[in-house]
Structure formats: C-alpha cells, structure tokens
C-alpha cells in the first residue's frame, strides 16, 4: 500500500499567516496535560509564537473579510441549477454566526498577552537555557501545583482562542474543499500552471518517490520543482505523476 504525503503551499500572505496560526494552534494541545518542564516549554513557546504572529497584522480583520468573501461565493453558487440550497444556507448561517462571535470577542490574544506567567516565560525563551528553575522560579513553582489547577489555567487560556480557532477552521475547510485533486504530470521534475486567483495549492505525492516539492509563485501563476530527499544520490524521474488541487 502506497503512503501519500500531502503538501500545502500558500499563494498569498493571508493564507501564509493562517496556515502558520493553524499549525501553532494544533501544537498547543499536543502535550496536554502539562506535567513537566519539556511539555510546558513546548506549550509556552507556541503561545509566544502565536502572539508574535498576531502582533504582525490584524488577523481578526482579515478573517472577517474572508467570511464575507465566502458568503458572496455561496450566494453565487445558490443561482446554479440543481445545487443543494439547504446545504448552502446551512453553511451561510455558520459563516454569519462565526463572524458575530469573532466581532464580539476581545482582541485576539489579549488575555494571553496580559497574563503574567506567559509574559515571564516569553521574555526568557530567547535566552539559551533561560527557562531554568533559577531563571524562572515562578514556572518551576507552577509546575509543582496540583495538576487540576494547571489544567484549569490552560483551559482558560485556550478558551480565549476559541473564536479564532472556530472561524479559522471553518474558513480553511471551505478553501481546502473548493477544488478537487486532479492528476498532473511533471517533466524532468518541473511543472507550472496558472493559479486562477487561488489561495492555496494542495499536492499529494507518494512517499516511495522520495521527492519533495519546491513551490514558488502567487495567485495567478505558480511553478513546482521536485527535489530528491537524498540530494546526492536521489533521482528525479523524467515523468512524475502527482495529484494537485488549486484551491
């Protein structure tokens, strides 16, 4: 049985940000419940990275714009003969509800930014070994509190991200499902095509090939070069079949 690897590549800045935020949100829950230093530092590092992303741009405004854009796309779909109108209406209601929650929520990341423990750990993360017990006695003590106290604190932190998480999940699901995978063929490890205002490329490749894609481009045009994982001895076939969705 072949193992296929899914590669995703953003074709604009907003999608680049959203994929990074999605990745960081997923990482937050990997090592829960937090019971030791290593798991705690993984958690706090991802919180810090999230806050850095939020500080670089207005994530909420971009998401609200995208919710409106998706509603307009659904409106256009509702005029197509034979389309499932009840399904379209259900998704539209989801988009509206998500937008209302996001609009009324506090500024994204505000609660995390104001938390004293998160702030203390965040300051020390850039220093090599800077989270030792003598550097961060507060974290050392926090890790000795009863597990249920830590769990309750983390639940509050993660709950503050729920409006963002729900909206982002909904939007990325709609974008990912906007186009089917189609079989394509690269010649001598190279493939290019028009993007047709796409936001995201999704590419499936067999693990057996031991190749990975290097993708460059933007919403109107993109190019894919397939590179061998073993840069010295790997071989790129003259013709390579792969699955591509331009979302």
XYZ file of C-alpha atoms in Angstrom:
247
model
C 0.000 0.000 0.000
C 1.385 3.414 -1.010
C 1.747 6.157 1.593
C 0.892 9.573 0.209
C 2.131 12.828 1.702
C 0.052 15.989 1.489
C 1.967 19.236 0.928
C 0.189 22.595 1.203
C 1.598 25.855 -0.135
C 0.019 29.315 0.356
C -0.232 31.600 -2.678
C -0.732 34.864 -0.762
C 0.238 36.490 2.521
C -3.077 35.981 4.367
C -3.006 32.229 3.643
C 0.619 32.029 4.779
C -0.395 33.603 8.102
C -3.470 31.369 8.521
C -1.539 28.152 7.915
C 1.064 29.222 10.468
C -1.647 30.087 13.021
C -3.382 26.745 12.378
C -0.075 24.900 12.866
C 0.624 26.714 16.158
C -2.922 26.140 17.475
C -2.567 22.412 16.736
C 0.786 22.330 18.558
C -0.759 23.821 21.719
C -2.725 20.676 22.511
C -0.049 18.106 21.565
C 1.478 17.707 25.035
C -1.552 18.313 27.268
C -1.910 17.888 30.181
C 1.321 19.700 31.059
C 3.226 17.753 33.686
C 6.920 18.581 33.183
C 9.316 21.301 32.027
C 9.733 19.992 28.461
C 5.980 19.894 27.762
C 5.462 23.290 29.415
C 8.191 24.962 27.354
C 6.753 23.484 24.143
C 3.360 24.956 25.103
C 4.677 28.413 26.101
C 6.935 28.651 23.032
C 3.917 28.085 20.776
C 1.871 30.649 22.729
C 4.713 33.146 22.271
C 4.945 32.392 18.532
C 1.171 32.884 18.183
C 1.340 36.264 19.897
C 4.219 37.261 17.586
C 2.056 36.393 14.557
C -0.912 38.344 15.954
C 1.284 41.404 16.524
C 2.413 41.470 12.869
C -1.037 42.039 11.382
C -4.744 42.353 12.036
C -5.754 38.696 11.955
C -9.338 39.373 13.011
C -9.989 41.890 10.194
C -8.558 39.510 7.589
C -10.741 36.648 8.867
C -13.881 38.807 8.896
C -13.164 39.898 5.299
C -12.772 36.259 4.313
C -16.074 35.298 5.968
C -17.789 37.954 3.816
C -15.983 36.753 0.678
C -17.071 33.156 1.338
C -20.678 34.323 1.819
C -20.560 36.085 -1.564
C -19.220 32.906 -3.188
C -22.060 30.902 -1.636
C -24.569 33.467 -2.921
C -23.227 32.937 -6.437
C -23.485 29.168 -6.001
C -27.135 29.419 -4.968
C -28.021 30.541 -8.518
C -26.570 27.361 -10.063
C -29.315 24.905 -11.162
C -29.516 21.670 -9.154
C -27.390 22.888 -6.253
C -28.299 21.832 -2.693
C -29.806 25.096 -1.390
C -30.349 23.792 2.155
C -26.630 22.911 2.407
C -25.636 26.353 1.124
C -27.958 28.060 3.599
C -26.583 25.964 6.482
C -23.001 26.993 5.631
C -24.064 30.640 5.252
C -25.591 30.561 8.723
C -22.358 29.049 10.068
C -20.351 31.858 8.471
C -22.682 34.532 9.883
C -22.611 33.022 13.385
C -18.829 32.699 13.295
C -18.484 36.321 12.217
C -20.762 37.528 15.018
C -18.744 35.630 17.657
C -15.433 36.915 16.300
C -16.718 40.516 16.140
C -17.882 40.494 19.752
C -14.810 38.685 21.152
C -11.993 40.647 22.809
C -8.907 41.432 20.728
C -7.298 38.156 19.613
C -4.596 37.112 22.066
C -5.323 39.955 24.516
C -5.862 37.667 27.515
C -2.649 35.753 26.777
C -0.694 38.975 26.265
C -1.777 40.266 29.681
C -1.040 37.043 31.597
C 1.925 37.447 33.961
C 3.236 33.866 33.751
C 3.064 33.802 29.923
C 4.864 37.172 29.852
C 7.654 35.980 32.161
C 8.274 32.774 30.210
C 8.092 34.605 26.880
C 10.849 37.014 27.976
C 13.221 34.133 28.784
C 12.570 31.877 25.761
C 15.037 33.722 23.510
C 17.877 33.141 26.016
C 19.651 29.751 25.592
C 18.607 27.695 28.635
C 16.905 30.801 30.000
C 13.969 28.877 31.488
C 15.980 27.077 34.205
C 14.406 26.950 37.654
C 16.772 29.687 38.930
C 15.823 31.935 35.974
C 12.096 31.251 36.214
C 11.165 30.240 39.778
C 7.508 31.134 39.003
C 7.334 28.483 36.255
C 9.169 25.982 38.477
C 6.584 26.541 41.219
C 3.647 26.478 38.751
C 4.773 23.034 37.584
C 4.539 21.788 41.180
C 0.940 22.925 41.636
C -1.780 20.225 41.582
C -2.448 19.042 38.023
C -6.094 20.160 38.122
C -5.012 23.754 38.885
C -2.735 23.798 35.841
C -5.431 22.174 33.698
C -7.956 24.844 34.735
C -5.498 27.645 33.917
C -4.709 26.198 30.489
C -8.429 25.730 29.745
C -8.960 29.472 30.369
C -6.065 30.359 28.039
C -7.256 28.059 25.259
C -10.894 29.181 25.645
C -9.768 32.741 24.902
C -8.632 31.471 21.468
C -11.878 29.607 20.677
C -13.479 32.359 18.480
C -10.292 32.457 16.382
C -9.947 28.652 16.215
C -13.559 28.076 15.147
C -13.509 30.779 12.446
C -10.134 29.701 11.072
C -11.180 26.033 10.939
C -14.377 26.914 9.071
C -12.583 29.135 6.536
C -9.736 26.700 5.866
C -12.211 23.816 5.447
C -14.128 25.815 2.822
C -10.950 26.790 0.963
C -9.498 23.252 1.057
C -12.731 21.767 -0.257
C -13.089 24.372 -3.015
C -11.221 22.282 -5.611
C -10.801 18.538 -6.264
C -7.458 16.787 -6.665
C -6.513 16.195 -10.302
C -3.728 14.023 -11.682
C -0.885 16.020 -13.219
C 2.494 15.066 -14.691
C 5.798 16.871 -14.280
C 8.511 16.646 -16.931
C 12.105 16.365 -15.677
C 10.956 17.419 -12.224
C 9.231 20.638 -13.318
C 5.578 21.713 -13.564
C 3.941 25.124 -13.970
C 0.412 26.393 -14.415
C -1.922 29.350 -13.907
C -3.287 29.863 -10.397
C -6.644 31.424 -11.406
C -6.750 33.586 -8.266
C -6.218 30.576 -5.997
C -5.279 30.914 -2.323
C -3.728 27.521 -1.730
C -2.008 24.673 -3.569
C -2.511 21.148 -2.214
C -0.241 18.469 -3.611
C -0.222 14.717 -2.930
C 2.925 12.729 -3.610
C 3.825 9.104 -2.987
C 6.400 8.627 -0.216
C 8.051 5.964 -2.387
C 9.262 8.639 -4.798
C 11.446 10.194 -2.038
C 10.808 13.602 -3.614
C 9.503 16.856 -2.176
C 8.096 19.927 -3.994
C 9.695 23.366 -4.009
C 6.881 25.743 -4.925
C 7.133 29.363 -5.995
C 4.501 31.717 -7.302
C 1.373 33.637 -6.410
C -2.365 33.561 -7.105
C -2.053 33.962 -10.889
C 0.913 31.710 -11.707
C 2.992 29.087 -9.916
C 5.850 26.676 -10.596
C 6.729 23.397 -8.867
C 10.178 21.828 -8.913
C 10.515 18.328 -7.473
C 13.686 17.753 -5.452
C 15.153 14.448 -4.207
C 15.218 13.974 -0.422
C 18.702 12.475 -0.836
C 20.379 15.409 -2.576
C 23.491 13.400 -3.527
C 22.086 10.125 -4.838
C 18.370 10.779 -5.344
C 16.937 10.638 -8.849
C 14.135 12.762 -10.322
C 12.170 10.729 -12.909
C 11.617 12.120 -16.404
C 7.844 11.879 -15.891
C 6.270 12.070 -12.448
C 2.549 11.720 -11.728
C 1.135 13.582 -8.738
C -2.232 14.896 -7.507
C -2.819 18.639 -7.391
C -5.701 20.778 -6.106
C -5.674 24.517 -6.813
C -7.978 25.957 -4.124
